[in-house]
PDB file of C-alpha atoms and ligand atoms in Angstrom:
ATOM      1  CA  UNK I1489      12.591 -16.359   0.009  1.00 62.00           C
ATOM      2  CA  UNK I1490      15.828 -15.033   1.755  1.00 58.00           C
ATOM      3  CA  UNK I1491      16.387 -10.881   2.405  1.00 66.00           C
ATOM      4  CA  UNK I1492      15.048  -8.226   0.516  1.00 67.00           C
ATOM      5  CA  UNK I1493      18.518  -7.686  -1.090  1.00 70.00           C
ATOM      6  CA  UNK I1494      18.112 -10.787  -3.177  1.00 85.00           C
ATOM      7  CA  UNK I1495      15.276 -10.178  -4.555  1.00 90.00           C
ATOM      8  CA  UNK I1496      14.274  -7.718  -7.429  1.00 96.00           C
ATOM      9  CA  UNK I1497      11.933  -5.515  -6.604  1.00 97.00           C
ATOM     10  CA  UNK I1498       9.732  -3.849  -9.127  1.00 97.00           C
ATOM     11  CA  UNK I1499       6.788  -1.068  -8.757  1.00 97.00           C
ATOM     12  CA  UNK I1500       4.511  -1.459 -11.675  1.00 97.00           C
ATOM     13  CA  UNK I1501       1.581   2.017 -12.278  1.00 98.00           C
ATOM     14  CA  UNK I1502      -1.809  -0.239 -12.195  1.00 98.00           C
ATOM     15  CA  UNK I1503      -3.726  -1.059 -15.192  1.00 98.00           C
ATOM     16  CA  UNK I1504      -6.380  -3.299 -15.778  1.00 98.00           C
ATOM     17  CA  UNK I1505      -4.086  -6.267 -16.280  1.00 98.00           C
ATOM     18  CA  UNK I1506      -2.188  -5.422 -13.302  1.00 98.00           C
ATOM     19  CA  UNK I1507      -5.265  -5.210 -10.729  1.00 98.00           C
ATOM     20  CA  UNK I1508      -6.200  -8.604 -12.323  1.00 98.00           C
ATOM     21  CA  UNK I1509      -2.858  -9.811 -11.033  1.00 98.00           C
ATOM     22  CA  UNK I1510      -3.080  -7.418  -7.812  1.00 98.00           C
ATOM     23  CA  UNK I1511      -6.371  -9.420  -6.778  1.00 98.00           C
ATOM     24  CA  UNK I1512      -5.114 -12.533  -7.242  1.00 98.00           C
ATOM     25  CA  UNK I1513      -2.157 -11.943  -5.135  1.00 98.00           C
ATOM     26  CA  UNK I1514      -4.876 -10.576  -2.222  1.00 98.00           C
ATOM     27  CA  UNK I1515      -7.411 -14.063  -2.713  1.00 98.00           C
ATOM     28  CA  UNK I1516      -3.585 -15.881  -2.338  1.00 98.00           C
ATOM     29  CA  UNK I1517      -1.991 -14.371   0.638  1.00 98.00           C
ATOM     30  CA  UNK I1518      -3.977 -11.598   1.913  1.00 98.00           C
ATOM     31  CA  UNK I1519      -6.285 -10.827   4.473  1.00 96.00           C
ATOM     32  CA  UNK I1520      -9.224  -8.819   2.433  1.00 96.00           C
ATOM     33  CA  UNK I1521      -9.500  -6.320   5.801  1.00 93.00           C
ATOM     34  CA  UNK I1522      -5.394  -5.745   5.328  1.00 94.00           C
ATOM     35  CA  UNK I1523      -5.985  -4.349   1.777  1.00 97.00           C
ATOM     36  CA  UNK I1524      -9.351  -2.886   1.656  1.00 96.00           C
ATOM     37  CA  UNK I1525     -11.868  -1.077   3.369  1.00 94.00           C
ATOM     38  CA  UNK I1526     -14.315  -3.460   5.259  1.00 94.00           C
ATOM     39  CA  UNK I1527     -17.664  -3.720   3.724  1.00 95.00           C
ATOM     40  CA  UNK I1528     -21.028  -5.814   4.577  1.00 95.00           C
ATOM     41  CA  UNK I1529     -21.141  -9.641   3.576  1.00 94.00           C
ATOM     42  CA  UNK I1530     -20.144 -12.993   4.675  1.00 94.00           C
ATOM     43  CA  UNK I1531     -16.297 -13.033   5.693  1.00 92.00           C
ATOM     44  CA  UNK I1532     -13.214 -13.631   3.251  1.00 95.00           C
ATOM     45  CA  UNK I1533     -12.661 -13.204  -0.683  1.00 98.00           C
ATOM     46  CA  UNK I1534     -16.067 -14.279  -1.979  1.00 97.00           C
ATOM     47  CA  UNK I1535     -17.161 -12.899  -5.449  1.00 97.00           C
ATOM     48  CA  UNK I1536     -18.875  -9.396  -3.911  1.00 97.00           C
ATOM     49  CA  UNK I1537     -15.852  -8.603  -2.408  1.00 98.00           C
ATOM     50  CA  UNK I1538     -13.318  -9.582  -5.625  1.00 98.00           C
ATOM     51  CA  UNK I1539     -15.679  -7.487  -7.650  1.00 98.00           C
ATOM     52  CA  UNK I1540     -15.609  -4.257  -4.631  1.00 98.00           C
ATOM     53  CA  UNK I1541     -11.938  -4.814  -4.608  1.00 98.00           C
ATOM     54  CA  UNK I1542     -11.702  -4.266  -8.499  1.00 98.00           C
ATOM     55  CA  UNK I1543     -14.180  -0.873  -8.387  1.00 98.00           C
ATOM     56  CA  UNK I1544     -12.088   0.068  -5.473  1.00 98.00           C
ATOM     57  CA  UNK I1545      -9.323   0.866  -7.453  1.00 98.00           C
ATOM     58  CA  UNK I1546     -11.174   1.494 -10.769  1.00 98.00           C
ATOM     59  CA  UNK I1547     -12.680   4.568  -8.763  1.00 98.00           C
ATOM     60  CA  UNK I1548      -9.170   5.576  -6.789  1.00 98.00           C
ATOM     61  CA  UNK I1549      -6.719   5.131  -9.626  1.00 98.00           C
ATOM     62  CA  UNK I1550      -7.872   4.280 -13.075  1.00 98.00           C
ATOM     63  CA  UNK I1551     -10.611   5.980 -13.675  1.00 98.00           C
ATOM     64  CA  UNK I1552      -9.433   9.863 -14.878  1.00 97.00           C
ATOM     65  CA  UNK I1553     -12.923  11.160 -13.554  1.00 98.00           C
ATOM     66  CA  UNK I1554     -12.641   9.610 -10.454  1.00 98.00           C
ATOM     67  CA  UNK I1555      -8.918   8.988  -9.691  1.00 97.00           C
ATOM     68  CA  UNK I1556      -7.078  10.226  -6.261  1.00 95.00           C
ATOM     69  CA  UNK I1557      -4.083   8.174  -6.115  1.00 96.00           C
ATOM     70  CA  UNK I1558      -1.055   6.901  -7.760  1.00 97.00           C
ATOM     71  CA  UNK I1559      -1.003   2.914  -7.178  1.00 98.00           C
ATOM     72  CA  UNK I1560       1.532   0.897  -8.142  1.00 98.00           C
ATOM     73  CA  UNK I1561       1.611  -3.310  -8.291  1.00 98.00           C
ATOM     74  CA  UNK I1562       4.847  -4.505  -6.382  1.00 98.00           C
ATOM     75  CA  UNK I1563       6.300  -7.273  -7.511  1.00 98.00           C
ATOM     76  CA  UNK I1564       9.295  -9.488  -6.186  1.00 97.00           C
ATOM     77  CA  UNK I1565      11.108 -11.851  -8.596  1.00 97.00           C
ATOM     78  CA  UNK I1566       8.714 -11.220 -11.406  1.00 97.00           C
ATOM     79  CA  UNK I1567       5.723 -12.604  -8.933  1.00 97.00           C
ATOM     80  CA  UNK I1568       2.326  -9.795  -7.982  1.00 98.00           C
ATOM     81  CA  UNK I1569       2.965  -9.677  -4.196  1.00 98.00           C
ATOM     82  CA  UNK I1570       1.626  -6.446  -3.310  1.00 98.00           C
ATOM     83  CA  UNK I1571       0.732  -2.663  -3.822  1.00 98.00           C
ATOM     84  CA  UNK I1572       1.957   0.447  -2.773  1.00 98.00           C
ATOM     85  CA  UNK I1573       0.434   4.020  -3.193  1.00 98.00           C
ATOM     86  CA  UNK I1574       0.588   7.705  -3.028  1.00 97.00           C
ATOM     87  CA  UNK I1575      -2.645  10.248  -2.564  1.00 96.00           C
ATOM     88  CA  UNK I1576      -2.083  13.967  -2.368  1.00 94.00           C
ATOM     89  CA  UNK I1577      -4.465  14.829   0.214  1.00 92.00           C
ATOM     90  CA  UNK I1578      -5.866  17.795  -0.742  1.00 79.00           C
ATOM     91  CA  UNK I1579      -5.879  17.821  -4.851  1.00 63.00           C
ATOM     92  CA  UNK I1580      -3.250  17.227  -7.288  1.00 61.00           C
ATOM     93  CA  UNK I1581      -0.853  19.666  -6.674  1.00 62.00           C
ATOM     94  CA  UNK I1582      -0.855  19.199  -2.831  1.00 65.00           C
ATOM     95  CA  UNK I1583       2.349  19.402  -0.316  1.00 90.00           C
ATOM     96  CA  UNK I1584       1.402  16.509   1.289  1.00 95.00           C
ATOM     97  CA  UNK I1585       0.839  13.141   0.033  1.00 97.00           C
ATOM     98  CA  UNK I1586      -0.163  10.326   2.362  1.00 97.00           C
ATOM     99  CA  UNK I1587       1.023   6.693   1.502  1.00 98.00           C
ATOM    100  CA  UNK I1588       0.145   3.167   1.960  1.00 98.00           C
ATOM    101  CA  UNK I1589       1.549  -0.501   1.323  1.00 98.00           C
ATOM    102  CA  UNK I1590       0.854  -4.136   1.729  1.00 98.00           C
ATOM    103  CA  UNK I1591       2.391  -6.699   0.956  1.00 98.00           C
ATOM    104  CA  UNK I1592       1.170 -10.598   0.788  1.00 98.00           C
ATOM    105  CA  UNK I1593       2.077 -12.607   3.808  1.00 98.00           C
ATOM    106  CA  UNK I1594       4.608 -14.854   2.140  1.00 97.00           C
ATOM    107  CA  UNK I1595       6.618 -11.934   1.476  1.00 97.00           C
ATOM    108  CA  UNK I1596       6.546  -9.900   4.843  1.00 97.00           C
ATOM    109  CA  UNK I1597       9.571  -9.465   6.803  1.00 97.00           C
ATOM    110  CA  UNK I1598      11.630  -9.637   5.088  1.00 96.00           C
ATOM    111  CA  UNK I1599      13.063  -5.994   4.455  1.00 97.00           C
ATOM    112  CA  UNK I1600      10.811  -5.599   1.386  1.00 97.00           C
ATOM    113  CA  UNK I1601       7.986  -3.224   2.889  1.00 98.00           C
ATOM    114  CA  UNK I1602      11.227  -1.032   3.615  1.00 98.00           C
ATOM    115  CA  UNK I1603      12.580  -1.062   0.273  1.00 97.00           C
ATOM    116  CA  UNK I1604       9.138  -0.234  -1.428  1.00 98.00           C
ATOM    117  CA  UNK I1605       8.673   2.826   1.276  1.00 98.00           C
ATOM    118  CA  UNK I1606      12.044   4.066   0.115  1.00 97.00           C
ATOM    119  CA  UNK I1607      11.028   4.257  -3.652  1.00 97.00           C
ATOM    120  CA  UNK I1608       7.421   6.112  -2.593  1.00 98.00           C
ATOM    121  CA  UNK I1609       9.754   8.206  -0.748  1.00 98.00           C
ATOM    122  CA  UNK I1610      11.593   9.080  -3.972  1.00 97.00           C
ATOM    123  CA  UNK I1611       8.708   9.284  -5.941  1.00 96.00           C
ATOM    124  CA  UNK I1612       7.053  11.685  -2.976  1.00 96.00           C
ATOM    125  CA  UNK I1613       9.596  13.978  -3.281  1.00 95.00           C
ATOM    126  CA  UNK I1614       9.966  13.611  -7.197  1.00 95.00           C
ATOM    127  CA  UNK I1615       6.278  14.675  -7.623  1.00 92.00           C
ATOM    128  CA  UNK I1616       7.552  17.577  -5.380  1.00 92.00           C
ATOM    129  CA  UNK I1617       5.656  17.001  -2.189  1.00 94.00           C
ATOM    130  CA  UNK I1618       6.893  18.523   0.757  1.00 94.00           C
ATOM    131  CA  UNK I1619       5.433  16.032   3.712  1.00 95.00           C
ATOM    132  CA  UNK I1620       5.000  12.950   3.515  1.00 96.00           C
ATOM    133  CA  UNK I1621       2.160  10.840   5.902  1.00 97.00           C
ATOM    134  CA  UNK I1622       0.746   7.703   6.492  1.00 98.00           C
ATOM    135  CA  UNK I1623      -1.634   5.841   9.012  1.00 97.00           C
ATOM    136  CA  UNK I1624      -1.936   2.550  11.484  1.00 97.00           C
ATOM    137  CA  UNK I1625      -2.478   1.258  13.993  1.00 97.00           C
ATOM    138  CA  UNK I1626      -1.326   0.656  17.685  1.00 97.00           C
ATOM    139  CA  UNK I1627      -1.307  -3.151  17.279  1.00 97.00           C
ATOM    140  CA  UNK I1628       0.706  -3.066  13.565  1.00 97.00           C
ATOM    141  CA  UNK I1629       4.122  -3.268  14.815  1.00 97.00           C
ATOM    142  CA  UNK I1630       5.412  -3.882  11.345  1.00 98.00           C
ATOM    143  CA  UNK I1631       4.007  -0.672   9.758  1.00 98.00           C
ATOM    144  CA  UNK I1632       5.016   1.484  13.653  1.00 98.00           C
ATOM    145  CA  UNK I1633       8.667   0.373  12.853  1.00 98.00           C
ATOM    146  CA  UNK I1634       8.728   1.327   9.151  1.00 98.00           C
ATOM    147  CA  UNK I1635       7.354   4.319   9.551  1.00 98.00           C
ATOM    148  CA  UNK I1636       9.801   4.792  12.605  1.00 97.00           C
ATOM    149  CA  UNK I1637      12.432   3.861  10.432  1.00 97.00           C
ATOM    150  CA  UNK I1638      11.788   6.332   7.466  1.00 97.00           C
ATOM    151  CA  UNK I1639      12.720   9.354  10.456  1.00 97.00           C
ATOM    152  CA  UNK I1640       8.842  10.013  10.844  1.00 98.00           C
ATOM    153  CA  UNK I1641       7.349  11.566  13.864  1.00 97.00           C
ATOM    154  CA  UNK I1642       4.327   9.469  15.128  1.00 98.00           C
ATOM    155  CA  UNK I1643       1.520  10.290  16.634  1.00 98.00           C
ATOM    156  CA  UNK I1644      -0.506   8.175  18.915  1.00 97.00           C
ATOM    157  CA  UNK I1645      -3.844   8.467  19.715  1.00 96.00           C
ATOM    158  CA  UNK I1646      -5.801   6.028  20.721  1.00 97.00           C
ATOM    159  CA  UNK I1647      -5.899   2.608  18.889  1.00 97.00           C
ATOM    160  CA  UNK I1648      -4.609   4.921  15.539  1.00 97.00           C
ATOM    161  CA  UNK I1649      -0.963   6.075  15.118  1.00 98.00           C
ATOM    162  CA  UNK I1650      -0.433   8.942  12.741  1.00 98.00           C
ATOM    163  CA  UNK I1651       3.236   9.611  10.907  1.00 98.00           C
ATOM    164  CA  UNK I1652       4.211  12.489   9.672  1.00 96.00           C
ATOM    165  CA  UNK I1653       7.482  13.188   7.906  1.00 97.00           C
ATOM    166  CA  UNK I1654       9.014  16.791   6.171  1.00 95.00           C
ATOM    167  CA  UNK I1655      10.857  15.719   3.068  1.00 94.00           C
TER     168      UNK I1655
HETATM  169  C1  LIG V 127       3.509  -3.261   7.050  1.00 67.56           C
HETATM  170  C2  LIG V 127       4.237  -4.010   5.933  1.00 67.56           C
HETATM  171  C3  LIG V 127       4.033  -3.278   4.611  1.00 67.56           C
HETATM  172  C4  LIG V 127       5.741  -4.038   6.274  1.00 67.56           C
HETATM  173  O1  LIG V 127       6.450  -4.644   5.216  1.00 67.56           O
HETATM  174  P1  LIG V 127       7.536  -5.794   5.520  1.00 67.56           P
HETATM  175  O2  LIG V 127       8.224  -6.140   4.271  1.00 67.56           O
HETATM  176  O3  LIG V 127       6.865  -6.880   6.266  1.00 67.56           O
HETATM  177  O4  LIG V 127       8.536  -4.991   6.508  1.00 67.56           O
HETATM  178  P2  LIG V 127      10.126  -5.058   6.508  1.00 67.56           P
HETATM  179  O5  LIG V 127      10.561  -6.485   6.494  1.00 67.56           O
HETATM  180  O6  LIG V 127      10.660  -4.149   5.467  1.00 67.56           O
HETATM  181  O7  LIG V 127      10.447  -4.474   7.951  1.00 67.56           O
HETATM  182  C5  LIG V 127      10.334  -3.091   8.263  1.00 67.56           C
HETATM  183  C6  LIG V 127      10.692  -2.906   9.739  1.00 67.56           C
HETATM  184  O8  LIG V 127       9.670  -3.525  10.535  1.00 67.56           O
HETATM  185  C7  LIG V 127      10.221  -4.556  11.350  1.00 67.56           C
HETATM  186  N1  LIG V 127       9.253  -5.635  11.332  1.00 67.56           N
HETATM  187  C8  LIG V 127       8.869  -6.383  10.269  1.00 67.56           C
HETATM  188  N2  LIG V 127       7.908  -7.249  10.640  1.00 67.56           N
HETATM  189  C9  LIG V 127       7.702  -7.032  11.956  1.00 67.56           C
HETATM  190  C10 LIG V 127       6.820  -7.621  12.915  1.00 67.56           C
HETATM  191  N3  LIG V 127       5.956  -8.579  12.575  1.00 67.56           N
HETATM  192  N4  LIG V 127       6.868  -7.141  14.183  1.00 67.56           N
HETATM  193  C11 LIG V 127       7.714  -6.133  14.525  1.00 67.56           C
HETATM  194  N5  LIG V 127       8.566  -5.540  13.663  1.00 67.56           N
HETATM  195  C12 LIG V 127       8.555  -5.996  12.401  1.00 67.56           C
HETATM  196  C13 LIG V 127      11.522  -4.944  10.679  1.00 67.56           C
HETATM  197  O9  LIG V 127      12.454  -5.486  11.589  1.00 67.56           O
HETATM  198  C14 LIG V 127      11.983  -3.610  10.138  1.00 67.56           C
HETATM  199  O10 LIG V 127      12.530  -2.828  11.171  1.00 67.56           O
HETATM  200  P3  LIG V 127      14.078  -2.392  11.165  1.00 67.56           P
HETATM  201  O11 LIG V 127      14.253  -1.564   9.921  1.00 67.56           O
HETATM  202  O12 LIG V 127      14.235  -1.616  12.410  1.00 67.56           O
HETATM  203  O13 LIG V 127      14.853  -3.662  11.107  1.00 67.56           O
HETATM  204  C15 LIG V 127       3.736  -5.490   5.801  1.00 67.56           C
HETATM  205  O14 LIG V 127       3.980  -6.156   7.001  1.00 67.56           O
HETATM  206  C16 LIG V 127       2.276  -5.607   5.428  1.00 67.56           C
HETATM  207  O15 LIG V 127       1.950  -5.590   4.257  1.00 67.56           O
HETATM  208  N6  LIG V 127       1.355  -5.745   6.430  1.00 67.56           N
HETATM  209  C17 LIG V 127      -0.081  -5.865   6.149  1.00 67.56           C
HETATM  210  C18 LIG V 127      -0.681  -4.601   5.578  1.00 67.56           C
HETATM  211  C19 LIG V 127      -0.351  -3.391   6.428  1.00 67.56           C
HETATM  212  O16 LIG V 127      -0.455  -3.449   7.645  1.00 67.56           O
HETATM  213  N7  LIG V 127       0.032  -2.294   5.766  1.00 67.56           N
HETATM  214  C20 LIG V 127       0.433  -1.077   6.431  1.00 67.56           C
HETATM  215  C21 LIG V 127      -0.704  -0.209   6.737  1.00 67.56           C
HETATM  216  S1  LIG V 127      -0.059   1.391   7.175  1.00 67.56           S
END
């Protein structure tokens, strides 16, 4: 893969076929820590964890009675590489929606992560949110320097860094 420029970059809404291709991207060229919240079990993608990381997003996106967030499969070059999402943080109609991305390690660095922030940035402001935030960590100098890059103020504390940016 060369630069983000030449490559196409599209951001699909999830549906069930598209979290079956989200998943397999994660067993492929994720770590399951990078793109889901730890849980209890023997290490790396066994079947638990496939199945947790399919109700994860059943319960945070599909679902209408349970959903929170907007998520969206990225692909580059017509290949599942990633996802990307946007939660208002307090209801529906809220000011401020907090995002998130990964991407799969054969695709990082490569400018993308930047070009998929700029679209939730669009679609942040589209859905007419006034602040936009996101989380990491100290350590993640990848996700310090896009959010950095977006104009964001962060906010260290600790081992956590917290960005906040007025759209
Ligand atoms: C964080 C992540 C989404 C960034 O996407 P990416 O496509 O790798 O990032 P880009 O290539 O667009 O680079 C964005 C900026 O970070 C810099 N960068 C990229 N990788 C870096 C690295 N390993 N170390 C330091 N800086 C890095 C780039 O130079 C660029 O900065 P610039 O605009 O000043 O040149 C991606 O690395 C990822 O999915 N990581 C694992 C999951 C994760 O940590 N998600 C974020 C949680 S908030």
């Amino acid at each position: 893969m060369t630069g983000a420029s030449d490559s196409e970059i599209v951001l699909t809404p999830l549906d069930e076929p598209a979290l079956r291709r989200l998943l397999e991207a994660a067993v492929a060229d994720a770590d399951a820590l990078e793109v889901m919240p730890p849980m209890e079990g023997p290490p790396g993608w066994t079947p638990e964890r496939c199945e947790a990381f399919l109700a994860f997003h059943r319960r945070r996106c599909l679902d209408p009675d349970t959903a929170i967030e907007t998520t969206w499969l990225v692909e580059v070059d017509g290949r599942a590489a990633g996802a990307a999402r946007l939660q208002p943080v307090h209801g529906p109609s809220a000011v401020e929606v907090e995002a998130g991305v990964w991407l799969g390690r054969s695709v990082r660095g490569h400018g993308i992560g930047k070009r998929v922030t700029e679209v939730l940035l669009e679609a942040a402001r589209d859905g007419g949110a006034a602040r936009f935030i996101a989380s990491t960590t100290v350590d993640n100098a990848a996700a310090r320097r896009l959010l950095t890059g977006t104009g964001a103020d962060l906010d260290v504390h600790g081992a956590d860094v917290d960005a906040s940016l007025e759209l």
